[in-house]
CSV table of C-alpha atoms in Angstrom, one decimal:
chain,number,residue,atom,x,y,z
D,466,MET,CA,87.0,143.5,54.9
D,467,SER,CA,87.5,142.3,58.3
D,468,ARG,CA,84.1,141.9,60.9
D,469,THR,CA,84.3,143.2,63.9
D,470,PHE,CA,83.6,140.9,67.4
D,471,PRO,CA,82.6,143.1,70.3
D,472,GLN,CA,84.9,142.4,73.1
D,473,ASP,CA,82.4,141.6,75.8
D,474,SER,CA,80.5,139.8,72.9
D,475,THR,CA,80.2,136.0,74.1
D,476,GLY,CA,78.5,134.8,70.6
D,477,ALA,CA,77.9,131.3,70.5
D,478,ALA,CA,78.1,128.9,73.1
D,479,GLY,CA,80.3,126.5,70.8
D,480,ALA,CA,80.9,123.1,70.4
D,481,LEU,CA,83.3,122.9,72.9
D,482,ALA,CA,81.4,124.7,75.5
D,483,GLY,CA,81.3,123.1,79.0
D,484,LEU,CA,84.9,121.9,78.7
D,485,ARG,CA,87.8,123.6,81.3
D,486,VAL,CA,91.7,124.1,80.0
D,487,ILE,CA,93.5,124.4,82.2
D,488,ASP,CA,96.7,126.0,79.5
D,489,LEU,CA,100.3,125.7,80.8
D,490,THR,CA,102.1,126.3,77.4
D,491,GLN,CA,103.9,129.1,75.6
D,492,MET,CA,105.5,130.2,72.1
D,493,LEU,CA,103.0,129.0,69.0
D,494,ALA,CA,102.8,125.3,69.1
D,495,GLY,CA,101.0,125.0,72.9
D,496,PRO,CA,98.8,128.0,72.6
D,497,PHE,CA,97.6,127.5,68.8
D,498,CYS,CA,96.9,124.4,70.1
D,499,THR,CA,94.3,125.8,73.1
D,500,GLN,CA,93.5,128.9,71.2
D,501,ILE,CA,91.8,126.2,68.8
D,502,LEU,CA,89.6,124.2,71.5
D,503,ALA,CA,89.3,127.6,73.0
D,504,ASP,CA,87.5,129.4,69.6
D,505,HIS,CA,84.9,126.0,70.3
D,506,GLY,CA,83.8,127.1,73.2
D,507,ALA,CA,86.3,125.4,76.4
D,508,ASP,CA,86.6,127.8,78.6
D,509,VAL,CA,90.4,128.4,78.4
D,510,ILE,CA,92.9,129.2,81.8
D,511,LYS,CA,95.7,130.1,80.9
D,512,VAL,CA,98.7,129.8,83.5
D,513,GLU,CA,101.9,132.2,82.6
D,514,SER,CA,104.7,132.5,85.1
D,515,MET,CA,104.7,136.0,87.0
D,516,GLY,CA,106.7,137.7,83.8
D,517,GLY,CA,104.1,136.1,81.2
D,518,ASP,CA,104.3,133.2,78.1
D,519,GLY,CA,107.8,135.1,76.6
D,520,THR,CA,105.6,136.0,73.6
D,521,ARG,CA,104.3,138.8,74.9
D,522,VAL,CA,107.1,141.0,74.7
D,523,THR,CA,107.4,139.5,70.9
D,524,GLY,CA,106.1,142.5,68.1
D,525,PRO,CA,104.9,144.1,66.0
D,526,PHE,CA,103.7,146.3,67.8
D,527,LEU,CA,101.4,149.6,67.3
D,528,ALA,CA,103.3,152.6,67.0
D,529,GLU,CA,100.5,154.3,68.6
D,530,ASP,CA,100.8,151.3,71.9
D,531,ALA,CA,101.9,152.9,74.6
D,532,THR,CA,101.9,150.1,77.6
D,533,ARG,CA,102.6,147.3,74.9
D,534,ASP,CA,101.6,144.5,76.8
D,535,TYR,CA,101.8,142.2,73.8
D,536,GLY,CA,101.6,142.5,70.9
D,537,GLY,CA,100.6,141.0,66.7
D,538,TYR,CA,101.8,137.3,68.2
D,539,PHE,CA,100.7,137.2,71.3
D,540,GLN,CA,97.5,139.1,70.9
D,541,SER,CA,97.2,136.1,67.6
D,542,ILE,CA,97.4,133.6,69.6
D,543,ASN,CA,96.2,133.7,72.8
D,544,ARG,CA,92.4,134.9,71.7
D,545,ASN,CA,89.0,133.4,73.6
D,546,LYS,CA,91.7,133.0,77.1
D,547,ARG,CA,91.7,134.4,80.4
D,548,SER,CA,95.2,135.3,82.3
D,549,ILE,CA,96.3,134.2,86.5
D,550,ALA,CA,100.1,134.5,86.5
D,551,ILE,CA,101.2,131.8,89.4
D,552,ASP,CA,104.4,131.7,91.1
D,553,LEU,CA,104.8,128.3,90.9
D,554,LYS,CA,107.9,128.2,92.3
D,555,SER,CA,106.7,127.9,95.1
D,556,GLU,CA,104.3,126.3,97.7
D,557,ALA,CA,101.0,128.0,97.3
D,558,GLY,CA,101.7,128.7,93.4
D,559,ARG,CA,101.2,124.8,92.5
D,560,ASP,CA,98.6,124.6,95.6
D,561,ILE,CA,97.0,126.9,93.6
D,562,LEU,CA,97.5,124.6,90.1
D,563,ARG,CA,96.8,121.7,91.2
D,564,GLN,CA,93.1,122.6,92.8
D,565,LEU,CA,92.1,124.3,89.4
D,566,ILE,CA,93.0,120.6,87.4
D,567,ASP,CA,91.8,118.8,90.1
D,568,GLY,CA,88.6,121.3,88.1
D,569,ALA,CA,89.7,120.9,85.3
D,570,ASP,CA,88.2,118.6,81.9
D,571,ILE,CA,92.0,118.7,80.5
D,572,VAL,CA,95.8,120.1,81.1
D,573,ILE,CA,98.0,121.0,78.6
D,574,GLU,CA,102.0,121.6,78.8
D,575,ASN,CA,104.6,122.2,76.5
D,576,PHE,CA,107.5,122.1,78.4
D,577,ARG,CA,110.3,120.2,78.4
D,578,ALA,CA,110.3,116.4,79.8
D,579,GLY,CA,110.3,116.3,82.6
D,580,VAL,CA,109.3,119.9,84.0
D,581,MET,CA,105.9,118.6,85.2
D,582,GLU,CA,107.5,115.8,88.2
D,583,ARG,CA,109.7,118.3,89.1
D,584,LEU,CA,106.8,120.5,90.6
D,585,GLY,CA,105.3,117.6,91.3
D,586,LEU,CA,102.7,117.5,89.1
D,587,ALA,CA,103.0,115.1,87.3
D,588,TYR,CA,100.5,112.9,85.3
D,589,GLU,CA,100.1,110.0,87.1
D,590,THR,CA,100.3,112.1,90.3
D,591,LEU,CA,97.1,114.5,89.0
D,592,ARG,CA,95.1,111.5,87.8
D,593,GLN,CA,94.7,109.9,90.7
D,594,THR,CA,92.2,112.8,92.4
D,595,ASN,CA,90.9,113.7,88.6
D,596,PRO,CA,90.8,110.5,86.8
D,597,ARG,CA,88.6,112.1,84.2
D,598,LEU,CA,92.0,114.6,83.4
D,599,ILE,CA,93.2,114.1,79.7
D,600,TYR,CA,96.5,115.1,80.1
D,601,GLY,CA,98.4,116.4,76.3
D,602,THR,CA,101.9,118.0,75.5
D,603,VAL,CA,103.3,118.6,72.5
D,604,ARG,CA,106.6,118.7,73.0
D,605,GLY,CA,110.4,118.5,70.7
D,606,PHE,CA,110.7,114.7,70.6
D,607,GLY,CA,107.4,113.8,72.1
D,608,ASP,CA,107.1,112.1,75.6
D,609,PRO,CA,108.9,109.3,76.9
D,610,ARG,CA,105.7,107.8,78.1
D,611,SER,CA,104.9,107.1,74.5
D,612,GLY,CA,109.0,106.3,73.5
D,613,ALA,CA,111.9,107.2,74.8
D,614,SER,CA,113.6,109.4,71.7
D,615,PRO,CA,117.2,109.8,72.2
D,616,TYR,CA,116.9,113.5,71.5
D,617,ALA,CA,113.6,113.3,74.9
D,618,HIS,CA,115.1,116.5,75.9
D,619,TRP,CA,117.0,118.6,73.8
D,620,PRO,CA,114.6,122.2,73.4
D,621,ALA,CA,113.0,122.6,69.7
D,622,TYR,CA,111.4,124.4,68.0
D,623,ASP,CA,109.8,125.3,64.2
D,624,VAL,CA,112.8,125.0,61.8
D,625,VAL,CA,114.0,122.2,64.5
D,626,SER,CA,110.7,120.3,63.8
D,627,GLN,CA,110.9,121.4,60.5
D,628,ALA,CA,114.3,120.1,59.6
D,629,MET,CA,114.2,117.0,60.9
D,630,GLY,CA,110.3,116.0,60.2
D,631,GLY,CA,112.1,116.0,56.6
D,632,MET,CA,109.9,119.3,55.4
D,633,MET,CA,113.1,120.8,54.7
D,634,GLY,CA,114.5,117.9,52.9
D,635,ILE,CA,112.4,118.7,50.0
D,636,THR,CA,112.1,122.0,50.1
D,637,GLY,CA,113.6,124.4,48.6
D,638,PRO,CA,114.5,125.1,45.2
D,639,ASN,CA,117.0,122.7,43.9
D,640,ALA,CA,117.8,119.3,45.8
D,641,GLU,CA,121.0,121.4,47.3
D,642,THR,CA,119.6,123.7,49.0
D,643,PRO,CA,116.7,122.8,51.5
D,644,THR,CA,114.3,125.6,52.4
D,645,LYS,CA,112.1,126.1,55.9
D,646,VAL,CA,109.0,126.6,54.6
D,647,GLY,CA,107.2,130.1,55.2
D,648,PRO,CA,104.9,129.8,58.3
D,649,GLY,CA,105.4,128.2,61.7
D,650,VAL,CA,103.8,124.7,60.4
D,651,GLY,CA,106.3,122.9,62.9
D,652,ASP,CA,104.5,124.6,66.0
D,653,THR,CA,100.9,124.1,63.9
D,654,VAL,CA,101.0,121.4,62.9
D,655,PRO,CA,101.7,119.4,65.9
D,656,ALA,CA,98.7,121.9,67.4
D,657,LEU,CA,96.7,120.7,65.1
D,658,MET,CA,97.4,116.7,65.9
D,659,LEU,CA,97.0,117.6,69.5
D,660,CYS,CA,93.4,119.1,68.9
D,661,VAL,CA,92.3,116.2,67.5
D,662,GLY,CA,94.3,114.4,69.6
D,663,VAL,CA,92.5,115.3,72.9
D,664,LEU,CA,89.2,115.6,71.2
D,665,ALA,CA,89.5,112.1,71.1
D,666,ALA,CA,90.0,111.4,74.5
D,667,VAL,CA,87.7,113.3,74.9
D,668,ARG,CA,85.5,111.0,73.0
D,669,HIS,CA,87.1,108.2,75.5
D,670,VAL,CA,85.8,110.3,78.5
D,671,GLN,CA,82.4,110.4,76.8
D,672,ARG,CA,82.3,106.8,76.7
D,673,THR,CA,84.3,104.8,79.6
D,674,GLY,CA,85.0,108.1,82.8
D,675,ARG,CA,88.4,107.0,82.3
D,676,GLY,CA,91.0,110.1,81.0
D,677,GLN,CA,94.2,109.8,79.5
D,678,PHE,CA,97.3,111.1,78.0
D,679,VAL,CA,97.7,112.4,74.3
D,680,ASP,CA,101.4,113.1,73.7
D,681,VAL,CA,102.8,115.0,70.3
D,682,ALA,CA,105.3,115.1,69.9
D,683,MET,CA,106.7,118.3,66.5
D,684,THR,CA,109.1,115.9,64.4
D,685,ASP,CA,106.2,113.4,64.3
D,686,ALA,CA,103.9,115.5,63.0
D,687,VAL,CA,106.1,116.9,60.6
D,688,LEU,CA,106.8,113.3,59.1
D,689,ALA,CA,103.1,112.4,59.0
D,690,MET,CA,102.2,116.2,57.3
D,691,CYS,CA,105.5,115.2,55.2
D,692,GLU,CA,103.9,111.3,54.3
D,693,ARG,CA,105.0,111.0,50.6
D,694,ILE,CA,108.7,110.6,51.6
D,695,VAL,CA,108.3,107.4,53.4
D,696,TYR,CA,106.2,106.0,50.8
D,697,GLN,CA,108.7,106.8,48.0
D,698,TYR,CA,111.6,105.9,50.1
D,699,SER,CA,110.3,102.8,51.1
D,700,TYR,CA,109.3,101.7,47.3
D,701,THR,CA,112.2,103.1,45.0
D,702,GLY,CA,114.9,103.2,47.7
D,703,GLN,CA,116.2,106.7,47.4
D,704,ALA,CA,115.2,110.5,49.2
D,705,PRO,CA,113.0,112.1,47.2
D,706,LYS,CA,114.8,115.8,47.3
D,707,ALA,CA,113.8,119.3,46.7
D,708,GLU,CA,112.3,120.2,43.1
D,709,GLY,CA,111.7,123.6,44.1
D,710,ASN,CA,108.0,125.0,42.1
D,711,ARG,CA,107.9,121.4,40.4
D,712,HIS,CA,106.1,118.5,41.8
D,713,PRO,CA,107.8,115.0,41.6
D,714,LEU,CA,105.0,113.2,41.1
D,715,LEU,CA,102.7,115.2,39.0
D,716,CYS,CA,102.9,117.6,36.0
D,717,PRO,CA,101.8,120.4,35.7
D,718,PHE,CA,102.2,120.9,39.3
D,719,GLY,CA,103.5,123.9,40.7
D,720,LEU,CA,104.1,128.2,40.5
D,721,PHE,CA,103.7,129.9,36.7
D,722,ARG,CA,105.6,133.0,36.5
D,723,SER,CA,102.9,135.9,35.6
D,724,LEU,CA,103.6,139.6,34.2
D,725,ASP,CA,103.0,140.8,38.2
D,726,GLY,CA,104.5,137.5,40.6
D,727,HIS,CA,103.5,134.8,40.0
D,728,VAL,CA,100.4,132.0,40.2
D,729,SER,CA,99.4,128.2,41.0
D,730,ILE,CA,98.1,125.5,37.9
D,731,ALA,CA,97.6,122.4,39.8
D,732,CYS,CA,96.1,120.0,36.5
D,733,ALA,CA,96.5,116.0,38.3
D,734,THR,CA,94.4,114.7,36.0
D,735,ASP,CA,94.9,114.6,32.1
D,736,ALA,CA,91.1,115.7,31.8
D,737,PHE,CA,92.6,118.4,33.6
D,738,TRP,CA,96.0,119.8,31.8
D,739,GLU,CA,93.3,118.7,28.5
D,740,THR,CA,90.8,121.5,29.8
D,741,LEU,CA,94.4,123.5,30.3
D,742,ALA,CA,96.5,122.4,27.2
D,743,GLY,CA,93.5,124.5,24.7
D,744,LEU,CA,93.5,127.7,26.9
D,745,ILE,CA,96.7,128.6,26.3
D,746,GLY,CA,96.6,127.8,22.6
D,747,ARG,CA,98.9,124.2,22.5
D,748,PRO,CA,95.9,121.4,22.6
D,749,ASP,CA,98.5,119.4,19.8
D,750,MET,CA,100.1,119.1,23.3
D,751,ALA,CA,97.4,117.0,24.5
D,752,LYS,CA,96.9,114.9,21.5
D,753,ASP,CA,100.7,113.9,21.6
D,754,PRO,CA,102.3,111.6,23.4
D,755,ALA,CA,104.6,113.1,24.8
D,756,PHE,CA,102.4,114.7,26.9
D,757,ALA,CA,98.8,113.0,26.3
D,758,THR,CA,99.5,111.2,30.1
D,759,ASN,CA,100.7,112.4,33.7
D,760,ALA,CA,103.4,109.8,33.6
D,761,ALA,CA,104.7,111.7,30.0
D,762,ARG,CA,104.3,114.4,31.0
D,763,VAL,CA,106.5,114.1,34.5
D,764,ARG,CA,109.2,112.6,31.9
D,765,ASN,CA,109.2,116.1,29.9
D,766,GLN,CA,108.0,118.4,32.3
D,767,GLN,CA,110.4,120.8,31.5
D,768,GLN,CA,108.5,121.4,27.8
D,769,VAL,CA,105.5,121.1,29.4
D,770,ILE,CA,106.6,124.0,32.0
D,771,ASP,CA,108.0,126.1,28.9
D,772,ALA,CA,104.6,125.9,27.4
D,773,VAL,CA,102.5,126.9,30.2
D,774,GLU,CA,105.1,129.8,31.5
D,775,ALA,CA,104.8,131.2,27.6
D,776,TYR,CA,101.5,132.2,28.4
D,777,THR,CA,101.6,133.0,31.8
D,778,ALA,CA,105.0,135.5,31.7
D,779,VAL,CA,103.2,137.5,29.4
D,780,ARG,CA,100.3,138.1,31.3
D,781,THR,CA,99.0,139.6,35.1
D,782,LYS,CA,97.3,137.2,37.8
D,783,ASP,CA,94.0,138.9,36.5
D,784,GLU,CA,94.7,137.8,33.6
D,785,ILE,CA,95.3,134.5,33.8
D,786,GLY,CA,92.5,134.1,36.2
D,787,ALA,CA,89.5,135.4,34.5
D,788,ALA,CA,90.7,133.0,32.1
D,789,LEU,CA,91.8,129.6,34.2
D,790,GLY,CA,89.6,130.7,37.2
D,791,GLY,CA,87.1,127.8,37.8
D,792,ARG,CA,88.3,125.6,34.7
D,793,VAL,CA,91.3,124.0,36.1
D,794,PRO,CA,92.7,124.2,38.9
D,795,PHE,CA,94.2,127.8,39.3
D,796,GLY,CA,95.1,130.0,41.8
D,797,PRO,CA,97.2,133.5,42.4
D,798,VAL,CA,100.2,133.7,44.6
D,799,TYR,CA,98.5,136.4,47.1
D,800,THR,CA,100.2,138.3,49.1
D,801,ALA,CA,99.0,140.2,52.7
D,802,ALA,CA,97.8,143.5,51.8
D,803,GLU,CA,96.2,141.0,47.7
D,804,ILE,CA,94.2,138.4,51.0
D,805,PHE,CA,93.1,141.4,52.6
D,806,GLN,CA,91.0,142.5,49.3
D,807,ASP,CA,90.0,139.1,48.1
D,808,GLU,CA,86.3,138.7,49.0
D,809,HIS,CA,87.1,135.4,50.2
D,810,TYR,CA,88.1,136.5,53.6
D,811,ALA,CA,86.3,138.6,53.8
D,812,ARG,CA,82.4,136.7,52.9
D,813,ARG,CA,84.5,133.8,55.4
D,814,GLU,CA,85.0,135.8,58.1
D,815,MET,CA,88.8,134.9,58.0
D,816,LEU,CA,90.1,138.9,59.1
D,817,VAL,CA,88.9,139.9,62.6
D,818,GLU,CA,89.0,142.8,64.3
D,819,VAL,CA,89.6,142.8,67.6
D,820,GLU,CA,90.8,145.1,70.3
D,821,GLN,CA,94.5,145.8,70.7
D,822,PRO,CA,95.0,147.5,74.5
D,823,GLY,CA,97.1,150.5,74.7
D,824,ALA,CA,96.3,151.7,71.7
D,825,ASN,CA,92.4,153.7,70.3
D,826,ARG,CA,92.0,151.4,66.7
D,827,LEU,CA,91.3,147.8,66.2
D,828,VAL,CA,93.7,144.9,64.6
D,829,SER,CA,92.9,141.9,62.6
D,830,ILE,CA,93.6,138.6,63.1
D,831,VAL,CA,93.2,135.4,61.6
D,832,GLY,CA,89.0,134.3,61.8
D,833,VAL,CA,87.9,130.9,62.6
D,834,PRO,CA,88.8,127.9,59.6
D,835,VAL,CA,86.5,125.1,60.8
D,836,LYS,CA,82.8,125.7,59.9
D,837,LEU,CA,80.0,124.1,62.4
D,838,SER,CA,76.6,125.1,61.0
D,839,GLU,CA,74.5,124.4,64.8
D,840,SER,CA,77.5,125.3,67.0
D,841,PRO,CA,79.7,127.7,65.4
D,842,GLY,CA,83.6,128.8,66.9
D,843,ALA,CA,83.8,132.0,67.0
D,844,VAL,CA,86.3,135.2,68.0
D,845,ARG,CA,85.1,136.0,71.0
D,846,ARG,CA,87.4,138.3,72.9
D,847,ARG,CA,90.5,138.9,72.4
D,848,ALA,CA,94.3,137.9,74.2
D,849,PRO,CA,94.4,138.9,77.7
D,850,LEU,CA,96.5,141.1,79.5
D,851,LEU,CA,98.6,139.5,82.3
D,852,GLY,CA,96.6,138.1,84.9
D,853,GLU,CA,93.5,140.3,83.8
D,854,HIS,CA,90.8,136.9,85.5
D,855,THR,CA,93.3,136.3,88.5
D,856,ASP,CA,90.7,137.1,90.6
D,857,GLU,CA,87.6,135.6,89.1
D,858,ILE,CA,89.5,132.1,88.4
D,859,LEU,CA,90.2,132.1,92.1
D,860,GLN,CA,87.8,132.7,93.4
D,861,ALA,CA,85.6,130.4,91.3
D,862,ALA,CA,88.4,127.2,92.2
D,863,GLY,CA,86.9,128.8,96.3
D,864,TYR,CA,89.5,131.1,97.7
D,865,ASP,CA,87.3,134.7,99.5
D,866,GLU,CA,88.8,137.5,98.4
D,867,ASP,CA,91.2,138.3,101.7
D,868,ALA,CA,92.6,134.5,100.7
D,869,VAL,CA,93.1,136.4,96.8
D,870,ALA,CA,94.4,139.5,99.3
D,871,ARG,CA,96.9,136.8,101.3
D,872,LEU,CA,98.0,134.9,97.6
D,873,ARG,CA,98.8,138.6,96.0
D,874,ALA,CA,100.4,140.0,99.3
D,875,ALA,CA,102.6,136.9,99.1
D,876,GLN,CA,102.9,136.9,95.3
D,877,ALA,CA,102.2,133.8,94.6
D,878,VAL,CA,99.9,135.2,92.2
D,879,ARG,CA,99.2,138.3,90.2
């Protein structure tokens, strides 16, 4: 079901071809942002410490992989990038980075606030020699330049931003059990918003010739995604709580048991509800004033849920899909194994096979979700080995072979 992209394929240039990004990020939020830029053609140079991004040692690994240069985590969010390893504790290393940034369009980092300042590489310093520079950051609580959060120096990960951004408070089986959302949306959503901000800044540079500082706080991004809780509290004075697989404003809208798992059904309009009621053998409920309108169904949602589950619980996901699919908003709750078997993801090229160093077989990672008709993005190459492109990056920056050899001997680069 996967599509294979040859390791050295350059594919289409991509909409962002010609942009150079210096990627100083690690873990998930920053690398996810820069990977999106790389997917669409930007030349992303991943600058790593001499020990490499910490996710290189995070599995899973293939059983046959003897080298373990990196596992699935790193592979999944660092494709299409080039890697250089630099010792930023050394003056020579900082000089290299400064030269790379002077020749770049964008720099993105997710250090704690103040780290780049201590290295002598603050935005205000870098813009003096590169006034077109777009400097993007993603941190747990943002950068003080945009608003001095009392938590600015707190470290943060996905679970922290999910917790403080309001997501966990409305997720879980009941109001007393806040629950983490499965994927790392506390990282990936801020990454997406940073992409939007960076591309908006690219447009501004094109118009004015002036770069700017782009700041995204992970907590802010999660709160923006949970926008419903803000207006609900403002309008009603009541803080929304977790309601399991139900929706506080729409009914039926959630998950329902089937013989072999669960399905999602979302009737956000009375017209959809009328269709569903007929399909499940309860056309009477579409005419009954207690259920005919969404407001009425929300008031009597347990009876609605019971009626829908009386239909779904005795049928398989496939049987329910055959009856409801295309007629009301419906989808089975998939496992990863079922995603690999669904023709939708194959036709949309969302399962892509890439080379895995240290192994003799290909592995699958997720494809590019944003489809452009004239300048499509693509998975052009696997994630890089640590320092795999150091020599070519340095030589392109003006260092000759002897200079590169001296930097290696001095352990300023790897």
